[in-house]
PDB file of C-alpha atoms in Angstrom:
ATOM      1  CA  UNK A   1     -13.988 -40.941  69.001  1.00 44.00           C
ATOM      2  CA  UNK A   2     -10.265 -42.702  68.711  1.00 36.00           C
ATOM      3  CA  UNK A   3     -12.045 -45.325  66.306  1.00 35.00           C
ATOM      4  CA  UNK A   4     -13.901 -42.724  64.140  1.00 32.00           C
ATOM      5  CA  UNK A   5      -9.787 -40.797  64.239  1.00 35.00           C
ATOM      6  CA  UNK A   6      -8.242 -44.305  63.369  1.00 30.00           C
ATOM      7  CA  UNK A   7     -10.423 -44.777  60.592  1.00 31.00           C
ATOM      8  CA  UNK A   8     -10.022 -41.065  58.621  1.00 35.00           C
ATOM      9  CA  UNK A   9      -5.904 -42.258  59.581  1.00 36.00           C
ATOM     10  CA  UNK A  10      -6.055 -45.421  57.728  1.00 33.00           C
ATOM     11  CA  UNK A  11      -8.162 -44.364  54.784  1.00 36.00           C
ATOM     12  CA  UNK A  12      -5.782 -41.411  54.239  1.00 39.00           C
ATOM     13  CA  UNK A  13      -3.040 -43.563  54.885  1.00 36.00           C
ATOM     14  CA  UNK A  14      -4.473 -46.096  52.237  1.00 38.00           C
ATOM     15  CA  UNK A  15      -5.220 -43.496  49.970  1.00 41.00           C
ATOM     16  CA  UNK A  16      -1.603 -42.234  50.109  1.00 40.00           C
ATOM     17  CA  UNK A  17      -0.267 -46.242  49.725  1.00 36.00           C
ATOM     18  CA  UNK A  18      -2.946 -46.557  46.226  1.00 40.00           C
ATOM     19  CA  UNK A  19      -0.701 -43.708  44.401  1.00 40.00           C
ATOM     20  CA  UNK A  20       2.665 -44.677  45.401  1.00 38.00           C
ATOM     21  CA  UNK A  21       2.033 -48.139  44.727  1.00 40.00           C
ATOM     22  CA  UNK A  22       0.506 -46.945  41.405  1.00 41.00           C
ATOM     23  CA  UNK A  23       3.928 -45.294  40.875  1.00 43.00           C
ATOM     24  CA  UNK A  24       6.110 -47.935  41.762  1.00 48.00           C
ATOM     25  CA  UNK A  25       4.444 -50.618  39.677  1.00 56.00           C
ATOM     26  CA  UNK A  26       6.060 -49.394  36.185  1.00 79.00           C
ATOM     27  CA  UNK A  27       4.615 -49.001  33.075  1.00 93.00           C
ATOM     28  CA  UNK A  28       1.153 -50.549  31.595  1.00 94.00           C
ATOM     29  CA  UNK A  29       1.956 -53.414  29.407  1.00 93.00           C
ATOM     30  CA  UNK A  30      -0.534 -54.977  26.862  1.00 93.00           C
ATOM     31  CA  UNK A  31       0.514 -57.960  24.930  1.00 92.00           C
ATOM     32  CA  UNK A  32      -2.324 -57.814  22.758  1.00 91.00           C
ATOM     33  CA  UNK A  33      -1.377 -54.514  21.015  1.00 94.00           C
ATOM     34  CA  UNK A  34       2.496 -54.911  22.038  1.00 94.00           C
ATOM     35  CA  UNK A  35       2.643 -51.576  23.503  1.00 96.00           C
ATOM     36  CA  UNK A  36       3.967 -50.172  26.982  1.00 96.00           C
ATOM     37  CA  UNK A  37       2.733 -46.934  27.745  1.00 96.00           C
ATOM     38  CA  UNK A  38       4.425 -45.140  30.992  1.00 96.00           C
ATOM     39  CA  UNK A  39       2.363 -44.010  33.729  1.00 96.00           C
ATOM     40  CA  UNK A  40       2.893 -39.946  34.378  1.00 95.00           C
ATOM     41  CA  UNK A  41       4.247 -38.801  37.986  1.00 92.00           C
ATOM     42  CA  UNK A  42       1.432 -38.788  40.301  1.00 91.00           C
ATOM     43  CA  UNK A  43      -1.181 -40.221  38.235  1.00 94.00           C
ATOM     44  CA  UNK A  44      -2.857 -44.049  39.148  1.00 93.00           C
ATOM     45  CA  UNK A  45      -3.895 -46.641  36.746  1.00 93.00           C
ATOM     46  CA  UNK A  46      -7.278 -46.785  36.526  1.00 88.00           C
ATOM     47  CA  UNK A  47      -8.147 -50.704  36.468  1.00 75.00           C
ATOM     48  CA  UNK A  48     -11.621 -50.386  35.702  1.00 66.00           C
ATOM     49  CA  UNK A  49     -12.001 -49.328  32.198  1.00 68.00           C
ATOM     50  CA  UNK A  50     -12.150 -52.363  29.632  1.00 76.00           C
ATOM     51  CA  UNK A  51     -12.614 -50.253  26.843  1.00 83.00           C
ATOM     52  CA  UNK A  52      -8.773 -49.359  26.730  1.00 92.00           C
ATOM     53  CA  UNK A  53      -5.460 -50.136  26.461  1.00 94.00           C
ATOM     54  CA  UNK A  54      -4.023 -48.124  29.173  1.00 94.00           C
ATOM     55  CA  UNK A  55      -6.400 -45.500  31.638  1.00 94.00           C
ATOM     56  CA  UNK A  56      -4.649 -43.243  33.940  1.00 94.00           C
ATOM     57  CA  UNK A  57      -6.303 -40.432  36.561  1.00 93.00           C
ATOM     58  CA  UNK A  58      -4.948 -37.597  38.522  1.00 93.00           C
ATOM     59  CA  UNK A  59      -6.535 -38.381  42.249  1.00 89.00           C
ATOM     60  CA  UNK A  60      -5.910 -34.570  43.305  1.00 82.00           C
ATOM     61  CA  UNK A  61      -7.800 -33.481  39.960  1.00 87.00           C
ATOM     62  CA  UNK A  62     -10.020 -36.005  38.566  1.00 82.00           C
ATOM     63  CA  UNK A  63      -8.255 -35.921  35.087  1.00 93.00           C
ATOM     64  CA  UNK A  64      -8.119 -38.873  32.913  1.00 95.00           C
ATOM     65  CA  UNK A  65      -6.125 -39.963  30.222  1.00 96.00           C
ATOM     66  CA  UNK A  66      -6.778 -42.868  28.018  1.00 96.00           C
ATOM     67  CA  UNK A  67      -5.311 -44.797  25.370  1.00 97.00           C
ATOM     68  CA  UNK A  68      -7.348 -46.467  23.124  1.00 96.00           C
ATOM     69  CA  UNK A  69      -6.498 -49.176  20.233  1.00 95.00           C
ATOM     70  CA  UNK A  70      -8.726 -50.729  17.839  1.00 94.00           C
ATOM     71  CA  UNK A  71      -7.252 -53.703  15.442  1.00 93.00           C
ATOM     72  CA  UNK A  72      -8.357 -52.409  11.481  1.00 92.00           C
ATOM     73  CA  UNK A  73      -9.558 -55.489   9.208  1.00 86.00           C
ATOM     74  CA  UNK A  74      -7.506 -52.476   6.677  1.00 82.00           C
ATOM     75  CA  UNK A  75      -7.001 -48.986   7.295  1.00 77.00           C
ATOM     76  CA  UNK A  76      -9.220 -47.788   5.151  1.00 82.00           C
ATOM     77  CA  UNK A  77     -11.836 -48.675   7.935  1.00 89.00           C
ATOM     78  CA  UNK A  78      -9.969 -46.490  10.514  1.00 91.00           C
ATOM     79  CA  UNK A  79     -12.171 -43.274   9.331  1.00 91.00           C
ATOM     80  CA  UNK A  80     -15.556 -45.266  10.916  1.00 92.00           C
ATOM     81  CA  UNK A  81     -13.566 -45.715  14.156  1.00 92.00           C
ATOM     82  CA  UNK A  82     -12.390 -42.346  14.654  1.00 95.00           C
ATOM     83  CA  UNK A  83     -15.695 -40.497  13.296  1.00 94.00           C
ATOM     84  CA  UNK A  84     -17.795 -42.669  15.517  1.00 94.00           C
ATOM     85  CA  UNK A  85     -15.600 -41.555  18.468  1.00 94.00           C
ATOM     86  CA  UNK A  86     -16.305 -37.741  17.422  1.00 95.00           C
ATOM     87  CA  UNK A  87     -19.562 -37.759  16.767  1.00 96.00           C
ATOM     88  CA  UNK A  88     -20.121 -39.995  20.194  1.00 95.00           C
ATOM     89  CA  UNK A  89     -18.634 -36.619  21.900  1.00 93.00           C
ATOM     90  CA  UNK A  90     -20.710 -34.371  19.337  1.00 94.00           C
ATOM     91  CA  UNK A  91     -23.402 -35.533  19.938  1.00 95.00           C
ATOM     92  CA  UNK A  92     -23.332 -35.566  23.678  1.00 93.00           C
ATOM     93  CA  UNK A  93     -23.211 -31.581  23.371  1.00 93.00           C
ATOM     94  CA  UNK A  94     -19.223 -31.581  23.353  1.00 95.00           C
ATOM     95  CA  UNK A  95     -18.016 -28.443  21.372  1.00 96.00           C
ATOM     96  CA  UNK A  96     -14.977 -28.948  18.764  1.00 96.00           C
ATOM     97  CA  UNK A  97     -12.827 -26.479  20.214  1.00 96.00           C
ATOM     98  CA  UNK A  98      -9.837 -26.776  17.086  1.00 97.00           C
ATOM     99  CA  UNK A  99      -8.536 -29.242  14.740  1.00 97.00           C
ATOM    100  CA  UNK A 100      -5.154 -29.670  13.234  1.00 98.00           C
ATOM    101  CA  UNK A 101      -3.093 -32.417  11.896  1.00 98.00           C
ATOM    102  CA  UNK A 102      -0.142 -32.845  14.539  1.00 98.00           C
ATOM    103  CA  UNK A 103       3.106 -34.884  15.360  1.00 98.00           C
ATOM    104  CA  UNK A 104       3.509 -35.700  19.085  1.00 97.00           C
ATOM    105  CA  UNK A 105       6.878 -37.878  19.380  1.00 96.00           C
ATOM    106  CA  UNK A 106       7.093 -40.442  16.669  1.00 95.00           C
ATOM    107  CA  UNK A 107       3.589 -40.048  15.333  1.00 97.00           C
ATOM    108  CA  UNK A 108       1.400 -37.927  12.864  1.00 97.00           C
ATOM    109  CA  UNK A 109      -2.177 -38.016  13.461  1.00 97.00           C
ATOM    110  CA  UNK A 110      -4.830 -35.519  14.224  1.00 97.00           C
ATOM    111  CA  UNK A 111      -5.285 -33.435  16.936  1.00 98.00           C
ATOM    112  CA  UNK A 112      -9.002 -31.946  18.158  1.00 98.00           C
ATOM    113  CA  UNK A 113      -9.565 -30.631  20.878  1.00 96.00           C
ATOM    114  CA  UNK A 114     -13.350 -30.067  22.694  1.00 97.00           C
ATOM    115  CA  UNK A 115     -14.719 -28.255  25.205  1.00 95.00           C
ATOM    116  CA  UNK A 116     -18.124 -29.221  27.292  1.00 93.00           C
ATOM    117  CA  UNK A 117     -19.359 -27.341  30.165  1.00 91.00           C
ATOM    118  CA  UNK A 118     -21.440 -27.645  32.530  1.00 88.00           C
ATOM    119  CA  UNK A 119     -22.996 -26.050  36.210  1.00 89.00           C
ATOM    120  CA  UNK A 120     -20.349 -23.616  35.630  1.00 88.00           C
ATOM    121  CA  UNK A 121     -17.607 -25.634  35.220  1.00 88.00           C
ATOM    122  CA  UNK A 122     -15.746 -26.111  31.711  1.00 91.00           C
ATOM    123  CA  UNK A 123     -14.353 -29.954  30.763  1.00 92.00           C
ATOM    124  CA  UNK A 124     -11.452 -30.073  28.456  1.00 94.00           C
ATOM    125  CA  UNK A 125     -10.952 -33.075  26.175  1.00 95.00           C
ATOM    126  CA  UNK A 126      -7.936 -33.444  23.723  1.00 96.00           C
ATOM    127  CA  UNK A 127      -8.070 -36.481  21.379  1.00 98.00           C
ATOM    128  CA  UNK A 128      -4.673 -37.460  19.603  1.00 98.00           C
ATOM    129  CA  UNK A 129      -5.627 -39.845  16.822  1.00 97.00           C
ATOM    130  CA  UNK A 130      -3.310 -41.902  14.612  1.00 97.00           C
ATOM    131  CA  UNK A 131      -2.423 -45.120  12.860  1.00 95.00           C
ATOM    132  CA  UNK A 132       0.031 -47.868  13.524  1.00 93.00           C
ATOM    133  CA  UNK A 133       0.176 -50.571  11.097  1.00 87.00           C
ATOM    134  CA  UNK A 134      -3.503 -51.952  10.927  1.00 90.00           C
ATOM    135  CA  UNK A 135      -3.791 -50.206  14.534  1.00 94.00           C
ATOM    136  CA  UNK A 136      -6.334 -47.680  14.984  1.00 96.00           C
ATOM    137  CA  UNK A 137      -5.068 -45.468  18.457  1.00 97.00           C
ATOM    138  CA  UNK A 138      -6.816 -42.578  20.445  1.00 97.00           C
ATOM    139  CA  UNK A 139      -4.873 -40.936  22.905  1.00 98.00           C
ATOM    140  CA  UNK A 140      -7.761 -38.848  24.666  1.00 97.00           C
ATOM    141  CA  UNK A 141      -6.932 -36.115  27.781  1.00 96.00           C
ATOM    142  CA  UNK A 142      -9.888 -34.830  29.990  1.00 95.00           C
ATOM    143  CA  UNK A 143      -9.169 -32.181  32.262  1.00 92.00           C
ATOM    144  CA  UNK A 144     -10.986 -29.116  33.946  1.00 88.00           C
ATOM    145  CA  UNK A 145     -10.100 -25.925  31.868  1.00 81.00           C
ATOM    146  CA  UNK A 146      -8.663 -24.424  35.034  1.00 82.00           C
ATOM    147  CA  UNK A 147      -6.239 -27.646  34.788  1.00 83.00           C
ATOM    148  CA  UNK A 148      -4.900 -27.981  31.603  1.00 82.00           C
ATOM    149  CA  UNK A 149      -2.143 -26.237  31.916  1.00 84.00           C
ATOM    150  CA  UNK A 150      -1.048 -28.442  34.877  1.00 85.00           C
ATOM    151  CA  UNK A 151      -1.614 -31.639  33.274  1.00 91.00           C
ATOM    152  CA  UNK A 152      -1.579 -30.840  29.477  1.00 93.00           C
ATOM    153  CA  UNK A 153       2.214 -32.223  29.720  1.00 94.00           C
ATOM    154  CA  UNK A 154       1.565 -34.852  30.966  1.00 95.00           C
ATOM    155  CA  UNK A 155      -1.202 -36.043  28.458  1.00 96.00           C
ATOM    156  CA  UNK A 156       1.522 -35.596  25.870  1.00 96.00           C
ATOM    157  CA  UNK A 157       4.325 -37.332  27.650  1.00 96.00           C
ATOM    158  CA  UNK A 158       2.043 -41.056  27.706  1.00 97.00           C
ATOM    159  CA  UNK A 159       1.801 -40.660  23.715  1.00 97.00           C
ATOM    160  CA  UNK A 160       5.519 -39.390  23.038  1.00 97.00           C
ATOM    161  CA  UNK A 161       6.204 -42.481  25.367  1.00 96.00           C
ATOM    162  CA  UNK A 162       4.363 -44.916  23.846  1.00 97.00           C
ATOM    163  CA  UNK A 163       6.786 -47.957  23.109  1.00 96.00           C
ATOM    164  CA  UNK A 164       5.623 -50.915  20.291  1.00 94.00           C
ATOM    165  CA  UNK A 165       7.613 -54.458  20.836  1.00 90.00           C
ATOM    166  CA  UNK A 166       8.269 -53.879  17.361  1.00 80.00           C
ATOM    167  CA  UNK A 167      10.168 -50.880  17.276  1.00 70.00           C
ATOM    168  CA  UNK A 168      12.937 -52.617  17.829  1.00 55.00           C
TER     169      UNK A 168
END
């Protein structure tokens, strides 16, 4: 019985240790797209996705937010990238909830927002889409519609914090 208690101790205890150290280890850096993109309060890096730049998750929530950047041969092309994306989530029965061009710190894209839901419960996904030079980016926010308001601000604050090694 102590061993079974000393284990539930140490994987709490670990658990606890995986979000501070999350916290403490700064902002995500990628060299590839020059960007650093600040982690929220209380949110971890989530290492595993290759797809993008940057992938953060509330532990207490399951949230996720992602940034995503594609490199444009032109930006002409950056209309295939961010359809594909939409119809991806159309397609797999998400619901486009609104649409709206929008300005979130230094940058004008387009904002949608879609709703999926499922055994009763109701997903929430926000997309922020814009270009940067020949840079395609997708800032995307899931959350449980009983969330958003909790982590909606957060979502936000990773694209009005997004810093380019260019800007100067």
């Amino acid at each position: 019985m102590k061993t079974v208690r000393f284990l539930v101790f140490l994987l709490v205890t670990l658990s606890f240790s995986a979000v501070a150290i999350a916290q403490e280890a700064g902002p995500v850096e990628d060299e590839e797209f020059g960007v650093t993109i600040a982690v929220p309060d209380a949110w971890e890096v989530a290492a595993d996705d290759d797809k993008a730049v940057a992938s953060f998750k509330h532990p207490g929530s399951q949230s996720q937010i992602q940034v995503i950047g594609t490199k444009l041969m032109n930006e002409e092309v950056a209309d295939v990238f961010f359809d594909t994306f939409h119809t991806t989530l159309t397609e797999s029965n998400f619901e486009k909830v609104s649409e709206e061009e929008a300005t979130i710190g230094d940058f004008t894209g387009n904002s949608v927002s879609y709703e999926f839901t499922h055994s009763g419960v109701t997903l929430e996904v926000k997309v922020f889409e814009f270009l940067r030079d020949q840079t395609a980016w997708l800032a995307i926010g899931y959350m449980q519609d009983e969330e958003r308001e909790n982590y909606e601000e957060d979502y936000l604050s990773v694209i009005e914090q997004l810093r380019f090694s260019d800007d100067g």
